[in-house]
Amino acid sequence: MSVFVVRGEKLAARKVGGEMVILSAEDSSLFVLNEVGTIIWEAADGRTSIQAIADAVCVEYDVDPVSALTDVTEFVQALAAAGIVSTSEQAAR
Amino acid sequence: MTSHVLDRVRDRAFAERIPLAVHFDLTYRCNERCVHCYLDHEDHGEMTTAEVKDVLDQLASSGTLFLTFSGGELLLRKDFFELLAYARQLQFDVKIKTNAILIKEADAVRIRDLGVRQVQISVYSHRPDVHDAITKVRGSLARTIAAIRFLSACGLKVTIANVLMRQNASDYHGVRALAKDLGAEYTLDPTITPKMNGDTSILALRMPEAQVLHLFKDAAVVGEGFCSLPTEADAETLDSAPCSAGHIACYITPYGDVYPCVQFPLPSGNLRQQRFDDVWHHSPQLNEVRSIRTRDLTTCPSCTYVSTCTRCPGLAYMEGNMRGPSSADCEKSMLRARAASPEGASE
C-alpha cells in the first residue's frame, strides 16, 4: 500500500542558503531541515508516495533502495511528529 | 521560536546576502490620523494587485521568509485578503501591523485560517480619551479592543505595540495591564521618528528626558538587562554591521520604492522599473549601507556607549549622515547607563 506525504498547514517555508527553514504560525516553532528533510518537504505534495521519495533519494545519494526507504520512512515519521507533514493512504487530487 | 536556530538562519542569510525579512507597506492610506505618524496619507499611485503579486513572487525566489504587511491601514486595500492569501500560498511567514478598527469576527477567523503568525496592533492608552485624541478618531480604542478580542479568541498571537510620547507617557502600565487582560503580548517604544519627507515637527512629541529615565528604570516593563553600564568596545563590536538593514532586511513602499528599512528612507531602487534582485544586489545605495561597519562611523567608535548603543542608521541618515550619530539613540544610551548607575537609581 502506498503512503503519501502532505505538507502541514499554517507553515512558512523558505530555502535559506540551501537549508529548508520551516516556521509554524501556530506556535512559532522553527525547524531547519537537512538535505533529506528538504527533499521530503519539497516532494510532500500529497501525490508523491514515500516510495517515490525514497527512489529520488537513491538517485541523489547513491544509496541502496532498502536503506533509502527505511531512512525516508523514519524521517517522515519524525516530521509528522513535529507537525511539519502528515501522511495519507490516498493521493491528493 | 528557538533563538539559536534563528540566529543560525540569520547568520547564513547575512553571509549570503539573502533578504530574509521584508517590511512591505501596501498602502499609506489610513482611517486614523495619529498625531505622531511619519507618513502622508494620500494615495500617490499604489501598486496594483498584479504588481504586488509580482513583487511577492520575486521576494519568494530571492529567499525572503519573514514578511511584514503594514501601512497606512492595510485593511483599506480592497484586495488585502487576496494579497494575504497569495503571500501565504508562497509560504511566507506573515506578520500584519494594523490599527484593527476594521477587523470584525469573520475577518479574524479569515486571518487565522490563512496562517498569519502574528498580528501587531497599535494601542496608545487604556484611556479612551487619550488613545482617541492621538488617533483623532472617536471610539477608536473601543473598536481596536473589540478586534483584539476577536483575534485572541480565535487563537491568533496578538502583540499590542505601545508607542509612547508626551500625551501618553504615563499610560504604559495601563496598556500593559490591558494587554494581559486581552491575552496579548505587549511591547513599547518611546521612539518618534521624523516624517518620511524630512519634516521634524513631530519630534516635539517625544517624551521628556526625565520621563524616559523613569521608564528605563522600570525593569518590570523594559526587562532586566535593558539598562546596563557601558563596557569597553571590543574588536567584534567595531567590526560589526550597525544593523540588519540592507544586509538581510529591507522595506518596500506602496509605490514600489525600496529602502534599507522603514526607518531608513534612502531611495535605493523602484520595483516598477527594476527587478527586486537587481535592486537588492546592485543598488549603489544598498551596497554603500552594507559597506559600513561600526568602526567606520564618524564619532561613535570613540564614544563611551558604543558597546551598549542601539544606534539606528536610518535615524542618523534622517539627521543628515548615515555614518553619523543618531541623537535620539545617543540620548537613550546615556539614559540607559544612568538608569543602571547607582546615582541614576536614586534620581
mmCIF file of N, CA and C in Angstrom, chain B residues 26 67-70 74-75 80-81 84 93-98 103 111 116-121 151 156-157 159:
data_model
loop_
_atom_site.group_PDB
_atom_site.id
_atom_site.type_symbol
_atom_site.label_atom_id
_atom_site.label_comp_id
_atom_site.label_asym_id
_atom_site.label_seq_id
_atom_site.Cartn_x
_atom_site.Cartn_y
_atom_site.Cartn_z
ATOM 1 N N LEU B 26 1.541 48.170 2.123
ATOM 2 C CA LEU B 26 0.655 48.003 0.965
ATOM 3 C C LEU B 26 -0.082 49.289 0.624
ATOM 4 N N LEU B 67 7.800 38.173 6.248
ATOM 5 C CA LEU B 67 7.145 39.248 5.501
ATOM 6 C C LEU B 67 6.199 39.987 6.433
ATOM 7 N N THR B 68 6.430 41.277 6.587
ATOM 8 C CA THR B 68 5.519 42.111 7.374
ATOM 9 C C THR B 68 4.686 42.948 6.422
ATOM 10 N N PHE B 69 3.373 42.774 6.498
ATOM 11 C CA PHE B 69 2.447 43.615 5.743
ATOM 12 C C PHE B 69 1.978 44.729 6.659
ATOM 13 N N SER B 70 2.148 45.981 6.212
ATOM 14 C CA SER B 70 1.762 47.094 7.063
ATOM 15 C C SER B 70 1.289 48.253 6.191
ATOM 16 N N LEU B 74 -3.705 48.663 6.336
ATOM 17 C CA LEU B 74 -3.713 47.788 5.173
ATOM 18 C C LEU B 74 -5.085 47.210 4.850
ATOM 19 N N LEU B 75 -6.001 47.207 5.834
ATOM 20 C CA LEU B 75 -7.329 46.690 5.514
ATOM 21 C C LEU B 75 -8.141 47.649 4.640
ATOM 22 N N PHE B 80 -6.820 43.235 0.097
ATOM 23 C CA PHE B 80 -5.940 42.801 1.178
ATOM 24 C C PHE B 80 -5.973 41.282 1.375
ATOM 25 N N PHE B 81 -7.162 40.704 1.450
ATOM 26 C CA PHE B 81 -7.228 39.263 1.717
ATOM 27 C C PHE B 81 -6.705 38.450 0.527
ATOM 28 N N LEU B 84 -2.999 38.644 0.942
ATOM 29 C CA LEU B 84 -2.590 37.826 2.086
ATOM 30 C C LEU B 84 -2.612 36.341 1.705
ATOM 31 N N ASP B 93 6.258 33.654 6.000
ATOM 32 C CA ASP B 93 5.822 33.838 7.383
ATOM 33 C C ASP B 93 5.288 35.268 7.466
ATOM 34 N N VAL B 94 3.992 35.399 7.683
ATOM 35 C CA VAL B 94 3.380 36.730 7.576
ATOM 36 C C VAL B 94 3.007 37.298 8.945
ATOM 37 N N LYS B 95 3.438 38.537 9.141
ATOM 38 C CA LYS B 95 3.018 39.329 10.301
ATOM 39 C C LYS B 95 2.270 40.524 9.740
ATOM 40 N N ILE B 96 1.157 40.895 10.353
ATOM 41 C CA ILE B 96 0.486 42.106 9.879
ATOM 42 C C ILE B 96 0.451 43.142 10.998
ATOM 43 N N LYS B 97 0.592 44.398 10.575
ATOM 44 C CA LYS B 97 0.511 45.522 11.514
ATOM 45 C C LYS B 97 -0.712 46.336 11.133
ATOM 46 N N THR B 98 -1.573 46.581 12.078
ATOM 47 C CA THR B 98 -2.859 47.209 11.791
ATOM 48 C C THR B 98 -3.339 47.976 13.016
ATOM 49 N N ILE B 103 -11.445 45.296 11.706
ATOM 50 C CA ILE B 103 -11.475 43.833 11.815
ATOM 51 C C ILE B 103 -12.692 43.376 12.615
ATOM 52 N N ILE B 111 -8.162 35.647 8.888
ATOM 53 C CA ILE B 111 -6.728 35.894 9.093
ATOM 54 C C ILE B 111 -6.083 34.668 9.738
ATOM 55 N N VAL B 116 -1.621 33.421 9.318
ATOM 56 C CA VAL B 116 -0.816 34.564 9.786
ATOM 57 C C VAL B 116 -0.257 34.213 11.169
ATOM 58 N N ARG B 117 1.030 34.469 11.379
ATOM 59 C CA ARG B 117 1.631 34.070 12.661
ATOM 60 C C ARG B 117 1.454 35.123 13.744
ATOM 61 N N GLN B 118 1.381 36.376 13.351
ATOM 62 C CA GLN B 118 1.349 37.424 14.380
ATOM 63 C C GLN B 118 0.619 38.657 13.862
ATOM 64 N N VAL B 119 -0.182 39.244 14.727
ATOM 65 C CA VAL B 119 -0.866 40.494 14.391
ATOM 66 C C VAL B 119 -0.416 41.545 15.406
ATOM 67 N N GLN B 120 0.176 42.611 14.914
ATOM 68 C CA GLN B 120 0.621 43.686 15.816
ATOM 69 C C GLN B 120 -0.328 44.863 15.703
ATOM 70 N N ILE B 121 -0.805 45.311 16.837
ATOM 71 C CA ILE B 121 -1.846 46.346 16.850
ATOM 72 C C ILE B 121 -1.399 47.512 17.736
ATOM 73 N N LEU B 151 -9.542 38.508 17.596
ATOM 74 C CA LEU B 151 -8.314 37.861 17.134
ATOM 75 C C LEU B 151 -7.775 36.884 18.182
ATOM 76 N N LEU B 156 -5.151 33.622 17.595
ATOM 77 C CA LEU B 156 -4.032 34.318 16.968
ATOM 78 C C LEU B 156 -3.136 34.978 18.015
ATOM 79 N N LYS B 157 -1.848 35.038 17.687
ATOM 80 C CA LYS B 157 -0.916 35.722 18.572
ATOM 81 C C LYS B 157 -1.013 37.219 18.276
ATOM 82 N N THR B 159 0.083 41.104 19.402
ATOM 83 C CA THR B 159 1.010 41.940 20.172
ATOM 84 C C THR B 159 0.496 43.371 20.148
#
